[in-house]
Amino acid sequence: MSEKNPVTILSEEECWRRLGELEFGRMAFHLADEVHITPINYALDGGRIVFRTAEGSKLLGVAMNEDVAFEIDDVDEESERAWSIIVRGRATILEGEDARNADNLRLRPWVATEKFNVVGIEVRELSGREFHLSRPWRRMLPQED
């Protein structure tokens, strides 16, 4: 990343590393004729993203159309850098041993609701970018003494 090019393309290994460090992201999915996006907490299981869900729109969406997108990001105010990882993949409802194996993952519910359904997103495409933020308006604000 340089002053001329404020965007760095992250390697696949770096994308996987950052996916493994976080546990909260957003999944976009089709439901009927609309695209929905919803927050999920997740864990990695080899080459796939796994999450739990209750009955509802997420579960119905992946049952009706397996094509999904998933995204995580972060902004570091101190270093004026941000990054984003985008995954495109195929979501399937896991059953049997695959679903039971989710109990061994670092998959913790953030909301105290029953979530008996386990979904896996098979990663088909993975990309990431890191950005050097310029945000010139910050330098225009009056400074406190």
Short mmCIF file of C-alpha atoms in Angstrom, two decimals:
data_model
loop_
_atom_site.label_atom_id
_atom_site.label_comp_id
_atom_site.label_asym_id
_atom_site.label_seq_id
_atom_site.Cartn_x
_atom_site.Cartn_y
_atom_site.Cartn_z
CA MET A 1 0.00 0.00 0.00
CA SER A 2 1.36 3.41 -0.91
CA GLU A 3 0.23 7.02 -1.22
CA LYS A 4 -0.42 6.40 -4.92
CA ASN A 5 -2.33 3.18 -4.32
CA PRO A 6 -4.29 3.19 -1.06
CA VAL A 7 -5.68 -0.31 -1.70
CA THR A 8 -3.87 -3.59 -1.09
CA ILE A 9 -5.22 -6.91 -2.32
CA LEU A 10 -4.94 -9.49 0.45
CA SER A 11 -3.65 -12.97 -0.28
CA GLU A 12 -5.93 -15.97 0.13
CA GLU A 13 -3.91 -17.06 3.17
CA GLU A 14 -4.35 -13.62 4.77
CA CYS A 15 -8.09 -13.70 4.07
CA TRP A 16 -8.40 -17.10 5.79
CA ARG A 17 -6.30 -15.87 8.72
CA ARG A 18 -8.58 -12.88 9.28
CA LEU A 19 -11.70 -15.02 8.87
CA GLY A 20 -10.31 -17.28 11.60
CA GLU A 21 -9.67 -14.38 13.99
CA LEU A 22 -13.20 -12.98 14.00
CA GLU A 23 -16.53 -14.59 14.79
CA PHE A 24 -19.07 -12.03 13.58
CA GLY A 25 -20.01 -11.24 9.98
CA ARG A 26 -22.90 -10.67 7.61
CA MET A 27 -24.48 -13.12 5.21
CA ALA A 28 -26.42 -12.06 2.13
CA PHE A 29 -28.94 -14.52 0.75
CA HIS A 30 -31.89 -14.71 -1.62
CA LEU A 31 -35.42 -15.10 -0.29
CA ALA A 32 -38.14 -15.13 -2.92
CA ASP A 33 -37.36 -12.18 -5.21
CA GLU A 34 -35.34 -10.19 -2.68
CA VAL A 35 -31.80 -10.15 -1.38
CA HIS A 36 -31.48 -10.07 2.41
CA ILE A 37 -28.48 -9.45 4.61
CA THR A 38 -28.24 -10.51 8.21
CA PRO A 39 -25.58 -10.63 10.94
CA ILE A 40 -24.34 -14.03 12.05
CA ASN A 41 -21.75 -15.31 14.44
CA TYR A 42 -19.68 -18.04 12.84
CA ALA A 43 -16.73 -20.38 13.13
CA LEU A 44 -14.42 -21.91 10.55
CA ASP A 45 -14.50 -25.64 9.96
CA GLY A 46 -11.72 -26.42 7.52
CA GLY A 47 -12.61 -24.69 4.27
CA ARG A 48 -16.12 -23.68 5.23
CA ILE A 49 -17.94 -21.17 7.40
CA VAL A 50 -20.40 -22.66 9.90
CA PHE A 51 -23.17 -20.99 11.88
CA ARG A 52 -26.24 -21.90 13.87
CA THR A 53 -29.70 -20.49 13.23
CA ALA A 54 -33.26 -20.83 14.41
CA GLU A 55 -36.21 -21.41 12.12
CA GLY A 56 -36.77 -18.27 10.07
CA SER A 57 -35.71 -16.29 7.04
CA LYS A 58 -32.02 -17.34 7.00
CA LEU A 59 -32.87 -21.01 7.13
CA LEU A 60 -35.64 -20.69 4.56
CA GLY A 61 -33.39 -18.59 2.31
CA VAL A 62 -30.56 -21.13 2.20
CA ALA A 63 -33.03 -23.99 1.78
CA MET A 64 -34.54 -22.26 -1.26
CA ASN A 65 -31.32 -20.93 -2.83
CA GLU A 66 -27.85 -22.10 -1.85
CA ASP A 67 -25.98 -19.12 -3.37
CA VAL A 68 -24.86 -16.75 -0.61
CA ALA A 69 -22.28 -14.07 0.08
CA PHE A 70 -20.56 -13.49 3.40
CA GLU A 71 -18.56 -10.49 4.57
CA ILE A 72 -16.40 -9.42 7.50
CA ASP A 73 -14.60 -6.12 7.96
CA ASP A 74 -12.79 -3.95 10.43
CA VAL A 75 -11.71 -0.32 10.79
CA ASP A 76 -8.65 0.62 12.83
CA GLU A 77 -9.12 4.26 13.79
CA GLU A 78 -5.61 4.62 15.15
CA SER A 79 -3.78 3.45 12.02
CA GLU A 80 -6.40 4.88 9.63
CA ARG A 81 -6.72 1.51 7.93
CA ALA A 82 -9.71 -0.65 7.12
CA TRP A 83 -10.15 -4.04 5.52
CA SER A 84 -12.89 -6.22 4.12
CA ILE A 85 -13.11 -9.94 3.25
CA ILE A 86 -15.85 -11.13 0.90
CA VAL A 87 -16.82 -14.77 0.40
CA ARG A 88 -19.12 -16.19 -2.23
CA GLY A 89 -20.27 -19.71 -1.67
CA ARG A 90 -22.85 -22.43 -1.41
CA ALA A 91 -24.82 -22.78 1.81
CA THR A 92 -26.25 -26.11 2.92
CA ILE A 93 -28.11 -27.19 6.01
CA LEU A 94 -25.85 -29.64 7.82
CA GLU A 95 -27.25 -32.83 9.27
CA GLY A 96 -26.03 -35.88 11.17
CA GLU A 97 -22.36 -35.99 12.07
CA ASP A 98 -21.61 -32.75 10.19
CA ALA A 99 -24.14 -30.90 12.37
CA ARG A 100 -22.95 -32.60 15.57
CA ASN A 101 -19.34 -31.61 14.79
CA ALA A 102 -20.40 -27.96 15.15
CA ASP A 103 -20.45 -28.59 18.91
CA ASN A 104 -16.64 -28.88 18.77
CA LEU A 105 -16.15 -25.54 17.00
CA ARG A 106 -15.60 -22.14 18.53
CA LEU A 107 -19.24 -21.35 17.76
CA ARG A 108 -20.85 -19.48 20.61
CA PRO A 109 -24.32 -17.92 20.50
CA TRP A 110 -24.33 -14.16 21.00
CA VAL A 111 -28.06 -14.11 21.71
CA ALA A 112 -29.68 -16.48 24.20
CA THR A 113 -32.10 -18.12 21.78
CA GLU A 114 -32.38 -21.75 20.72
CA LYS A 115 -30.57 -22.38 17.44
CA PHE A 116 -30.76 -26.03 16.53
CA ASN A 117 -30.03 -25.72 12.80
CA VAL A 118 -26.45 -25.75 11.57
CA VAL A 119 -25.53 -24.26 8.19
CA GLY A 120 -22.23 -24.58 6.36
CA ILE A 121 -21.03 -22.22 3.64
CA GLU A 122 -18.68 -23.93 1.21
CA VAL A 123 -16.31 -21.18 0.07
CA ARG A 124 -16.11 -20.95 -3.71
CA GLU A 125 -14.60 -17.49 -4.05
CA LEU A 126 -12.63 -15.47 -1.51
CA SER A 127 -11.23 -11.96 -1.81
CA GLY A 128 -9.95 -9.30 0.53
CA ARG A 129 -8.78 -5.72 0.43
CA GLU A 130 -7.05 -3.44 2.89
CA PHE A 131 -7.49 0.30 2.57
CA HIS A 132 -5.47 3.26 3.74
CA LEU A 133 -8.12 5.79 4.74
CA SER A 134 -7.55 9.42 3.84
CA ARG A 135 -10.76 10.92 5.30
CA PRO A 136 -9.72 14.53 4.56
CA TRP A 137 -12.67 15.95 6.49
CA ARG A 138 -10.99 14.91 9.73
CA ARG A 139 -8.19 17.38 9.14
CA MET A 140 -10.73 20.13 8.48
CA LEU A 141 -12.43 19.84 11.87
CA PRO A 142 -11.44 22.29 14.61
CA GLN A 143 -8.91 20.74 16.95
CA GLU A 144 -9.44 20.73 20.73
CA ASP A 145 -6.80 22.53 22.78
#
